[in-house]
PDB file of C-alpha atoms in Angstrom:
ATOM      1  CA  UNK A  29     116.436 123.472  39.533  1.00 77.00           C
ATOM      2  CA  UNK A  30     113.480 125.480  41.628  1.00 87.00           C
ATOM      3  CA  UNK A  31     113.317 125.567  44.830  1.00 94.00           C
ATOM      4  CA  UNK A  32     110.953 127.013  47.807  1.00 97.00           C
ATOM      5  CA  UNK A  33     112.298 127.315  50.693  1.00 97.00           C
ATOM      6  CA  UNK A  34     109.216 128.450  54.050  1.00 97.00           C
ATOM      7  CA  UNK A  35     111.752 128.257  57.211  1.00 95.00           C
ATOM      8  CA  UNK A  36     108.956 128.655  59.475  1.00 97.00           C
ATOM      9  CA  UNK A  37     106.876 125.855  60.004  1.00 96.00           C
ATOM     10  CA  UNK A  38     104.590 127.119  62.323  1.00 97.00           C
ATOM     11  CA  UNK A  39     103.481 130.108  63.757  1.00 97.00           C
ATOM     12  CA  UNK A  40     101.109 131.294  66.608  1.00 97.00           C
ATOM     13  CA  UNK A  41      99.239 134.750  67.276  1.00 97.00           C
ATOM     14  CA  UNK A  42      96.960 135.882  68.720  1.00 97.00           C
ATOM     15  CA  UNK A  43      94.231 137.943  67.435  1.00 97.00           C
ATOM     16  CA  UNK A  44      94.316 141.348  65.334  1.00 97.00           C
ATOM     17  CA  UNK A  45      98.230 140.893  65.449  1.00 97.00           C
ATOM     18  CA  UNK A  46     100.070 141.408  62.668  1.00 97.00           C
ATOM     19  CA  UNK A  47     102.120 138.210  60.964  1.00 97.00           C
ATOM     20  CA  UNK A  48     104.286 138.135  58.056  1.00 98.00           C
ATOM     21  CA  UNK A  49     104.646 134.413  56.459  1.00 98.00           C
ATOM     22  CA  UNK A  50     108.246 134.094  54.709  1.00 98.00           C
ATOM     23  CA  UNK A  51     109.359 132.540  51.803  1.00 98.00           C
ATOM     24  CA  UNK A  52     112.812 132.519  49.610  1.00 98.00           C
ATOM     25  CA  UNK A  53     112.785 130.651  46.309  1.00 97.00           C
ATOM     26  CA  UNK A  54     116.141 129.806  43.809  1.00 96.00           C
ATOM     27  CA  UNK A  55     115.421 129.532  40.238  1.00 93.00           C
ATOM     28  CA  UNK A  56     117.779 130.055  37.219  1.00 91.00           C
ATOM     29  CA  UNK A  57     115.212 131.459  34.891  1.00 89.00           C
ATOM     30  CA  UNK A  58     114.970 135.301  34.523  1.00 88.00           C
ATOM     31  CA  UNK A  59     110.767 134.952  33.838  1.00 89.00           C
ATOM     32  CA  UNK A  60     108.979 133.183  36.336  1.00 91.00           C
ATOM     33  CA  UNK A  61     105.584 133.111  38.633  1.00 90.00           C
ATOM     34  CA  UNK A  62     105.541 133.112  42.276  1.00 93.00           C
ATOM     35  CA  UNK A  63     102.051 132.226  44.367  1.00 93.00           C
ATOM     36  CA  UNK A  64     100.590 131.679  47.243  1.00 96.00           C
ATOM     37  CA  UNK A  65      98.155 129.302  48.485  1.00 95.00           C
ATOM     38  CA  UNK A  66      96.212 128.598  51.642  1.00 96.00           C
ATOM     39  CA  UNK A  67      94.669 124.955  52.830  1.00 96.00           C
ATOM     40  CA  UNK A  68      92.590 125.377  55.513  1.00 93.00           C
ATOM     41  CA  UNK A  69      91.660 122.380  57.573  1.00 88.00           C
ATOM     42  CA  UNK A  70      89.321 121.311  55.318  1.00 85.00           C
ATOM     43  CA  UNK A  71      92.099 120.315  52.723  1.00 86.00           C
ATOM     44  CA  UNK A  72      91.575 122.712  49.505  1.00 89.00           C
ATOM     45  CA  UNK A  73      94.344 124.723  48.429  1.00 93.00           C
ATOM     46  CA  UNK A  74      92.862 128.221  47.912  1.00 93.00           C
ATOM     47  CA  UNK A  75      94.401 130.294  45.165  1.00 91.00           C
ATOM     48  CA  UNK A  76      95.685 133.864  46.986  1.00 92.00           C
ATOM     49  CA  UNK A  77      97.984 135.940  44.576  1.00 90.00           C
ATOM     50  CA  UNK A  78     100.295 135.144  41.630  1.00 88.00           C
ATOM     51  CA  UNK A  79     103.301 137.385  40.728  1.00 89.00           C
ATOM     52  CA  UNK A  80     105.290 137.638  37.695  1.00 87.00           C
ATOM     53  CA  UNK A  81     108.958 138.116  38.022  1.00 89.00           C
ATOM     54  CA  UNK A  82     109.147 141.367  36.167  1.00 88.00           C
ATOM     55  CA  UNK A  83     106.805 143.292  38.710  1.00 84.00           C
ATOM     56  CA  UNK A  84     108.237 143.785  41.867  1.00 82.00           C
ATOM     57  CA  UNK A  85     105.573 145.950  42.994  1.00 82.00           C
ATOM     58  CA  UNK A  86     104.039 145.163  46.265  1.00 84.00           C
ATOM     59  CA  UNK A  87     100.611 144.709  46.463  1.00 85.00           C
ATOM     60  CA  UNK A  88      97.615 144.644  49.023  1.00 86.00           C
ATOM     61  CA  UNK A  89      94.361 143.219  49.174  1.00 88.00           C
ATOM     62  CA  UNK A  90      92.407 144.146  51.862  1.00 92.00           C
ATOM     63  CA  UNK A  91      94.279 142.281  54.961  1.00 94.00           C
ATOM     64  CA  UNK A  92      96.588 140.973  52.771  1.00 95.00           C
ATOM     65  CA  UNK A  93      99.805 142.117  51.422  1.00 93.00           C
ATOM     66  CA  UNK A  94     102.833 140.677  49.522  1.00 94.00           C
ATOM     67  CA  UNK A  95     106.143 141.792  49.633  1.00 94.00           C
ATOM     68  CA  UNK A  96     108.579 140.612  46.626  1.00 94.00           C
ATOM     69  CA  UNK A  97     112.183 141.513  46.327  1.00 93.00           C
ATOM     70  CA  UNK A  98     114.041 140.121  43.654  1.00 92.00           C
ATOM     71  CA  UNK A  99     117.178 141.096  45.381  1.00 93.00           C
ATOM     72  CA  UNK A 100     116.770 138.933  48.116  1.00 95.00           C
ATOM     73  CA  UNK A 101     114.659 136.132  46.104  1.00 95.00           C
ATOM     74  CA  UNK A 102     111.476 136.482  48.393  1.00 96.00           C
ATOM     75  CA  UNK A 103     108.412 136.816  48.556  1.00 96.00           C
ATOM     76  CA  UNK A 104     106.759 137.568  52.000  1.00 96.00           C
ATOM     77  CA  UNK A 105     103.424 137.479  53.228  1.00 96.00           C
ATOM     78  CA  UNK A 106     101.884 139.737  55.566  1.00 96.00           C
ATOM     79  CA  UNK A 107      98.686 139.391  57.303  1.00 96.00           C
ATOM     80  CA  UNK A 108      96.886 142.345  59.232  1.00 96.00           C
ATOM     81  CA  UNK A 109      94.816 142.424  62.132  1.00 97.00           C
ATOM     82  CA  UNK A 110      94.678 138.599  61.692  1.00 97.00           C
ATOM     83  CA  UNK A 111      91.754 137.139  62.260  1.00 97.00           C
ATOM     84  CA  UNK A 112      90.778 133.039  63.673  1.00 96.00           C
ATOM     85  CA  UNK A 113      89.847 132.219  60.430  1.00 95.00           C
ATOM     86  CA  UNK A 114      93.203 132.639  58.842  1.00 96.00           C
ATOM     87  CA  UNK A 115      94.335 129.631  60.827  1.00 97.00           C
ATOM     88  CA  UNK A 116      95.204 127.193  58.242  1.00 97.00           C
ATOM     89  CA  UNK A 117      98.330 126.524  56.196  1.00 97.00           C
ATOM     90  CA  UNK A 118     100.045 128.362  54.130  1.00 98.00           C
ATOM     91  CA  UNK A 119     102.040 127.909  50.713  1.00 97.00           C
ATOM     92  CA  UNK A 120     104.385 129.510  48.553  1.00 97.00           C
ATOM     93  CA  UNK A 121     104.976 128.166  44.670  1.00 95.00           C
ATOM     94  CA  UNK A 122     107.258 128.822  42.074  1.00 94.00           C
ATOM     95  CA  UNK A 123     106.622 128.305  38.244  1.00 90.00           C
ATOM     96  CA  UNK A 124     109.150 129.074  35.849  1.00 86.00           C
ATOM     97  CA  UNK A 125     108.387 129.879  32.457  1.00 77.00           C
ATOM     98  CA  UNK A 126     111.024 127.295  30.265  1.00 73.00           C
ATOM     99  CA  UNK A 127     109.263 123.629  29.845  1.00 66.00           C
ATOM    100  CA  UNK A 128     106.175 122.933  29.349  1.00 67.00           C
ATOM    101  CA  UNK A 129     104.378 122.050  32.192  1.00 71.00           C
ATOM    102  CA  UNK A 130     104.808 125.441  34.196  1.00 79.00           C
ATOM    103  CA  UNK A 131     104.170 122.945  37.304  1.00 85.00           C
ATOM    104  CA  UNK A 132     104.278 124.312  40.811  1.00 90.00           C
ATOM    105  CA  UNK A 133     106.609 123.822  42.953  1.00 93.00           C
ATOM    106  CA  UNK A 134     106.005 124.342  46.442  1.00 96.00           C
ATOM    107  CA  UNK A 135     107.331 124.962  49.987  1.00 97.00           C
ATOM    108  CA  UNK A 136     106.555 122.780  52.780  1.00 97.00           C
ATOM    109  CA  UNK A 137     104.064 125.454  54.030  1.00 97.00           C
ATOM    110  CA  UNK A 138     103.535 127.281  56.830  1.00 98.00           C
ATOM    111  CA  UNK A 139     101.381 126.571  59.950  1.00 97.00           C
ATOM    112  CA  UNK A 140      99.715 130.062  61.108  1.00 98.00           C
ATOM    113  CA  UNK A 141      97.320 129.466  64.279  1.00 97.00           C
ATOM    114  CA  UNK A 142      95.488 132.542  65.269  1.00 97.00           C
ATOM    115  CA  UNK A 143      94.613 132.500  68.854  1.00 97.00           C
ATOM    116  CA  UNK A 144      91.621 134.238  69.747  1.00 95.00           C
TER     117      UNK A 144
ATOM    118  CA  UNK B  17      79.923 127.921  37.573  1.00 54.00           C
ATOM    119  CA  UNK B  18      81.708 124.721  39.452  1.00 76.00           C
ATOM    120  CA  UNK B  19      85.537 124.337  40.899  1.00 91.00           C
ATOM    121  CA  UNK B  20      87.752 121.221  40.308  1.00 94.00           C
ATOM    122  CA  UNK B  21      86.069 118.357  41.849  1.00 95.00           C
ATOM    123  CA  UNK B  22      87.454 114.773  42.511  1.00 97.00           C
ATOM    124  CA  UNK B  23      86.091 111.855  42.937  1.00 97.00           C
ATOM    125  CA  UNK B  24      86.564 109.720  45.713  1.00 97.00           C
ATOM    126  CA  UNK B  25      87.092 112.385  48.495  1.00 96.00           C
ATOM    127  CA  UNK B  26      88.222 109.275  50.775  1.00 97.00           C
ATOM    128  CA  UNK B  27      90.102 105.585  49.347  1.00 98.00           C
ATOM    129  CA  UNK B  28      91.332 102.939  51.813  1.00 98.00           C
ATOM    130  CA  UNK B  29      92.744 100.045  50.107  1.00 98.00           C
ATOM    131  CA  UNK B  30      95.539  96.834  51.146  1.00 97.00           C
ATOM    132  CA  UNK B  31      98.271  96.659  49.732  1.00 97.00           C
ATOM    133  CA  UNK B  32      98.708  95.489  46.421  1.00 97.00           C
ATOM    134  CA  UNK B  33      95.020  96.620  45.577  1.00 98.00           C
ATOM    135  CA  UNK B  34      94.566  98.646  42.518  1.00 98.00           C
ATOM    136  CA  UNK B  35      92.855 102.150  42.962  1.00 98.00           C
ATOM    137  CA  UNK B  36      91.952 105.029  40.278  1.00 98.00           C
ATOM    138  CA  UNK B  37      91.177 108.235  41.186  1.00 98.00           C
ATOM    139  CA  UNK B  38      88.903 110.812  39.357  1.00 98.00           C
ATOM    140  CA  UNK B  39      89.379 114.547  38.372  1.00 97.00           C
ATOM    141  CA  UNK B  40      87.058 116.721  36.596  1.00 96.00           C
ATOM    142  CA  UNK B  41      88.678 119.902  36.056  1.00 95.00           C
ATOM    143  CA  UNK B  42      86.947 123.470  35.465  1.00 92.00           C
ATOM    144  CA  UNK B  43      84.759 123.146  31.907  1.00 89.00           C
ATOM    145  CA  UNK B  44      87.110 126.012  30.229  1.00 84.00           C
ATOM    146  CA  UNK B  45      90.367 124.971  30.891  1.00 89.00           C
ATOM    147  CA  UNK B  46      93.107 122.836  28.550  1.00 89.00           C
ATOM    148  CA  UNK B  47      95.363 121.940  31.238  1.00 91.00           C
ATOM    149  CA  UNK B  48      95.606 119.257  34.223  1.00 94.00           C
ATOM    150  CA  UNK B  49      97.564 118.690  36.602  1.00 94.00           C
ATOM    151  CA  UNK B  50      97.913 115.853  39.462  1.00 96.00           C
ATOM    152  CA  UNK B  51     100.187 116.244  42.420  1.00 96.00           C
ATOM    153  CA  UNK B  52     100.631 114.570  45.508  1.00 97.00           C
ATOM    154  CA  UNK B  53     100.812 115.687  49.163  1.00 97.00           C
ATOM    155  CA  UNK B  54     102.147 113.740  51.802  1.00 95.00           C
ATOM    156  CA  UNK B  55     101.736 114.839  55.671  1.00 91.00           C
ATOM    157  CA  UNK B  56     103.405 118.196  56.542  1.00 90.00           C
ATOM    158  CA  UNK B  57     104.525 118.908  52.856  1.00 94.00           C
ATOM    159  CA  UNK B  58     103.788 120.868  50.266  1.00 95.00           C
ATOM    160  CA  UNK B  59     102.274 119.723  47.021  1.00 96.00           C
ATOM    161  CA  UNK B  60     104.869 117.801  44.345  1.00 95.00           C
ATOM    162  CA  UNK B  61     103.844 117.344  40.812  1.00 94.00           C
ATOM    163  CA  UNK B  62     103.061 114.491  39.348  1.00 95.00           C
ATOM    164  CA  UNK B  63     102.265 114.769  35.143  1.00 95.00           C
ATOM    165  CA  UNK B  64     100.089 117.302  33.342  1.00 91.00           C
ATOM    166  CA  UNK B  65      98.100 117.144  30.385  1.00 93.00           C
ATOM    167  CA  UNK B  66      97.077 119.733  27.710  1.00 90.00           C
ATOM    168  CA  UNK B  67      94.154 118.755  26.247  1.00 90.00           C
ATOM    169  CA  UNK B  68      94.200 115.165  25.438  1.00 91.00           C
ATOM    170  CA  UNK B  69      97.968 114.803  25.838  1.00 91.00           C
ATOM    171  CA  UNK B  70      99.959 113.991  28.357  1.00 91.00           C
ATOM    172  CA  UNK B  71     102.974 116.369  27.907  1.00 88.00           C
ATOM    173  CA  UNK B  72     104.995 116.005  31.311  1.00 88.00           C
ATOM    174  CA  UNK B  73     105.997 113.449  34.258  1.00 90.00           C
ATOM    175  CA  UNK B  74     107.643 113.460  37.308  1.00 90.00           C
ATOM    176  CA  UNK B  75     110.675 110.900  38.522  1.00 88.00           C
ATOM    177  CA  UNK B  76     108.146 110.509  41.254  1.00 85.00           C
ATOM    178  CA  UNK B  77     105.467 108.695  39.286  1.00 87.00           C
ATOM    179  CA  UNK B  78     106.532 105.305  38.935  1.00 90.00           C
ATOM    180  CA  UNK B  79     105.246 102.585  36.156  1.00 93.00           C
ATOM    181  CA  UNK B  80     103.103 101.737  38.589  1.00 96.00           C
ATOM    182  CA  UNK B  81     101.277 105.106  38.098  1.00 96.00           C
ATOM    183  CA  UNK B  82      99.488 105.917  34.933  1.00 96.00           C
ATOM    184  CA  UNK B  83      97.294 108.552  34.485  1.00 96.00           C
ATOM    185  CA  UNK B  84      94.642 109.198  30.808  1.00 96.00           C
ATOM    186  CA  UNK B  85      92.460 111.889  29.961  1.00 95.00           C
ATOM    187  CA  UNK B  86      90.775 110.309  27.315  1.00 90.00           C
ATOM    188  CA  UNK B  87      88.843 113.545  25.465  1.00 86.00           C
ATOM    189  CA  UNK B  88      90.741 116.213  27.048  1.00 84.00           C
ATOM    190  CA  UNK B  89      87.856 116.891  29.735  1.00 90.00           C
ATOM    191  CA  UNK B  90      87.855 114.940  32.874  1.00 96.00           C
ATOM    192  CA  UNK B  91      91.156 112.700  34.197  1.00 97.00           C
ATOM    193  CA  UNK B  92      91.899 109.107  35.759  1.00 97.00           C
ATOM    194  CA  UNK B  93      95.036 108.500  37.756  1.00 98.00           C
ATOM    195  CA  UNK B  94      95.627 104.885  38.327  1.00 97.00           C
ATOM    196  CA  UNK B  95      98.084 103.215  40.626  1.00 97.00           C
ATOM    197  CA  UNK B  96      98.540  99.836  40.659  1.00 97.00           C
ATOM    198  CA  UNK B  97      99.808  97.014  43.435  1.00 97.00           C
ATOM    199  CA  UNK B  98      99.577  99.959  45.658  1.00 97.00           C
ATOM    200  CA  UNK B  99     102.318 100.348  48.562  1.00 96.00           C
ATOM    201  CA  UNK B 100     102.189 101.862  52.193  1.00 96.00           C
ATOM    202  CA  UNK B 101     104.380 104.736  50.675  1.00 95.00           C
ATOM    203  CA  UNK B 102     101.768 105.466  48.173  1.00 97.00           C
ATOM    204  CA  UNK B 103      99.255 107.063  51.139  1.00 97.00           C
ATOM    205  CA  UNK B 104      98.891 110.267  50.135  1.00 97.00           C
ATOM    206  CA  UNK B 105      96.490 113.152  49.523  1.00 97.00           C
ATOM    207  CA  UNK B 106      96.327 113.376  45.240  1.00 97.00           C
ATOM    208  CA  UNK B 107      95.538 116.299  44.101  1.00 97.00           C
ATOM    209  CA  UNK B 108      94.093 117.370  40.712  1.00 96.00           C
ATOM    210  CA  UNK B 109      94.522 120.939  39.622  1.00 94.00           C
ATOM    211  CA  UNK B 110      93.235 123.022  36.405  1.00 92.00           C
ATOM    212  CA  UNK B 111      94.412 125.904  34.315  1.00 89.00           C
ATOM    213  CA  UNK B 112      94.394 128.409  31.267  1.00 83.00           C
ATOM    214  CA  UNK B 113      96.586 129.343  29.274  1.00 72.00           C
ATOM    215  CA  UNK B 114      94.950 132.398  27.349  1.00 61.00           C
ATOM    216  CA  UNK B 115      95.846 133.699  23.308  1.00 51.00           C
ATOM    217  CA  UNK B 116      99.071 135.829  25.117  1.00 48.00           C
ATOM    218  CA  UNK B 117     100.752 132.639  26.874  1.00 53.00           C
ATOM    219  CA  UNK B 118     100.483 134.506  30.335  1.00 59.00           C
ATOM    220  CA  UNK B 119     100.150 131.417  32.587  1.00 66.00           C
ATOM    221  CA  UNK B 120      97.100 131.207  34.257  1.00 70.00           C
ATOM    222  CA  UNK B 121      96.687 130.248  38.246  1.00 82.00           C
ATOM    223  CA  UNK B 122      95.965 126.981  38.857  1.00 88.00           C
ATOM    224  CA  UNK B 123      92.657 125.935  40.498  1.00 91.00           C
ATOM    225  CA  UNK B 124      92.949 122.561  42.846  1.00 93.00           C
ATOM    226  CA  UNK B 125      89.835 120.460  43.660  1.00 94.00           C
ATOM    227  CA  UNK B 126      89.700 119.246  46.965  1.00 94.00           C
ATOM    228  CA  UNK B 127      92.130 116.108  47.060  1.00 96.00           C
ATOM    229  CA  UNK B 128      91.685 112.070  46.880  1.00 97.00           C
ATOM    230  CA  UNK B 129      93.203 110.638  50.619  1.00 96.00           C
ATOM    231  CA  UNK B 130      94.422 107.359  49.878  1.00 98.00           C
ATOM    232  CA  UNK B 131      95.210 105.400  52.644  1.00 98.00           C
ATOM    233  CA  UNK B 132      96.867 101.485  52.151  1.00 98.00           C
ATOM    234  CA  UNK B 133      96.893  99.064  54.828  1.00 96.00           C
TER     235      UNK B 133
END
């Protein structure tokens, strides 16, 4: 069975520090999707980045970058020069290709407070 | 070009009450998901539909819980005799899968609270 695992429930900065936002999944199948998602405060999961499980290279966008190692089952987050308005929690998800559904499942999420 | 959108944003209701919650889901897209999010946790998913049919469900959603999406467009979840455990932030989520199968993100709309007294 999948499973996300975020160990860090919340974290605090303050601004234009860097942060990375962990996560570690376990999955039996060989093709799968990993993503991340952020709910701000006002409660709408915001689609980030999706990875497949046969491209391990890392990838930035603009303040963002993603780190996934198949090695180590993870796929980290890391935010630059962070910014007050990336206060809001954070997600990881997991959604493996065998059944039908390709549901996500989820970590318990992150807290990141940026501190101005 | 419009997002997920769900309809109540806000439901308090006493116990036992029935409640159904609306989804409409982005115009292009054959598949639907609802999920559930309880305080301090992420998302779990509840069923999904492809098109018309209702393909997949959670343990989690009990007989109480029935969801339709009657012409493959917009979605109802129902829960009846609701419970204190049921309060909850449902969430109703979209995708695409393309000619290629390459799974397509999924899109959430911006939740159903549910509160029961």
């Amino acid at each position: 069975a999948q499973k996300v695992t975020q160990a860090q429930t919340e974290i605090s900065v303050v601004e234009k520090e860097d942060v990375t936002l962990d996560c570690v999944y376990e999955t039996r199948d060989t093709t799968y999707y990993l993503f991340w998602y952020k709910q701000p405060p006002s409660g709408e999961l915001v689609f980030l980045i999706r990875r497949n499980s046969f491209d391990e290279q890392n990838e930035i966008s603009g303040r963002y970058s993603w780190n996934f190692q198949k090695s180590t089952s993870s796929f980290n987050f890391t935010i630059t020069a962070s910014q007050v308005v990336d206060s809001a929690v954070y997600f990881c998800a997991l959604s493996e290709s065998s059944g039908s559904a390709r549901q996500l499942t989820f970590g318990s999420g992150t807290q990141l407070t940026v501190l101005p | 070009d419009t997002g997920v959108s769900q309809d109540p944003r806000h439901k308090i209701t006493k116990r036992g009450q029935n409640v159904t919650f609306r989804c409409d889901p982005i115009s292009e897209h054959n598949r639907l998901y609802w999920y559930r999010q309880t305080l301090g946790q992420g998302p779990e998913f509840l069923t999904y539909f492809q098109n018309e049919a209702q393909l997949e469900k959670s343990r989690l959603l009990s007989d109480r819980f029935s969801a339709e999406r009657p012409k493959g467009s917009f979605s109802t979840l129902e829960i009846q005799r609701t419970e204190q455990g049921d309060s909850a932030m449902y969430l109703c989520a979209s995708s695409n899968i393309p000619s290629g199968g390459i799974l397509g993100e999924q899109y959430f709309g911006p939740g159903t609270r549910l509160t029961v007294t």
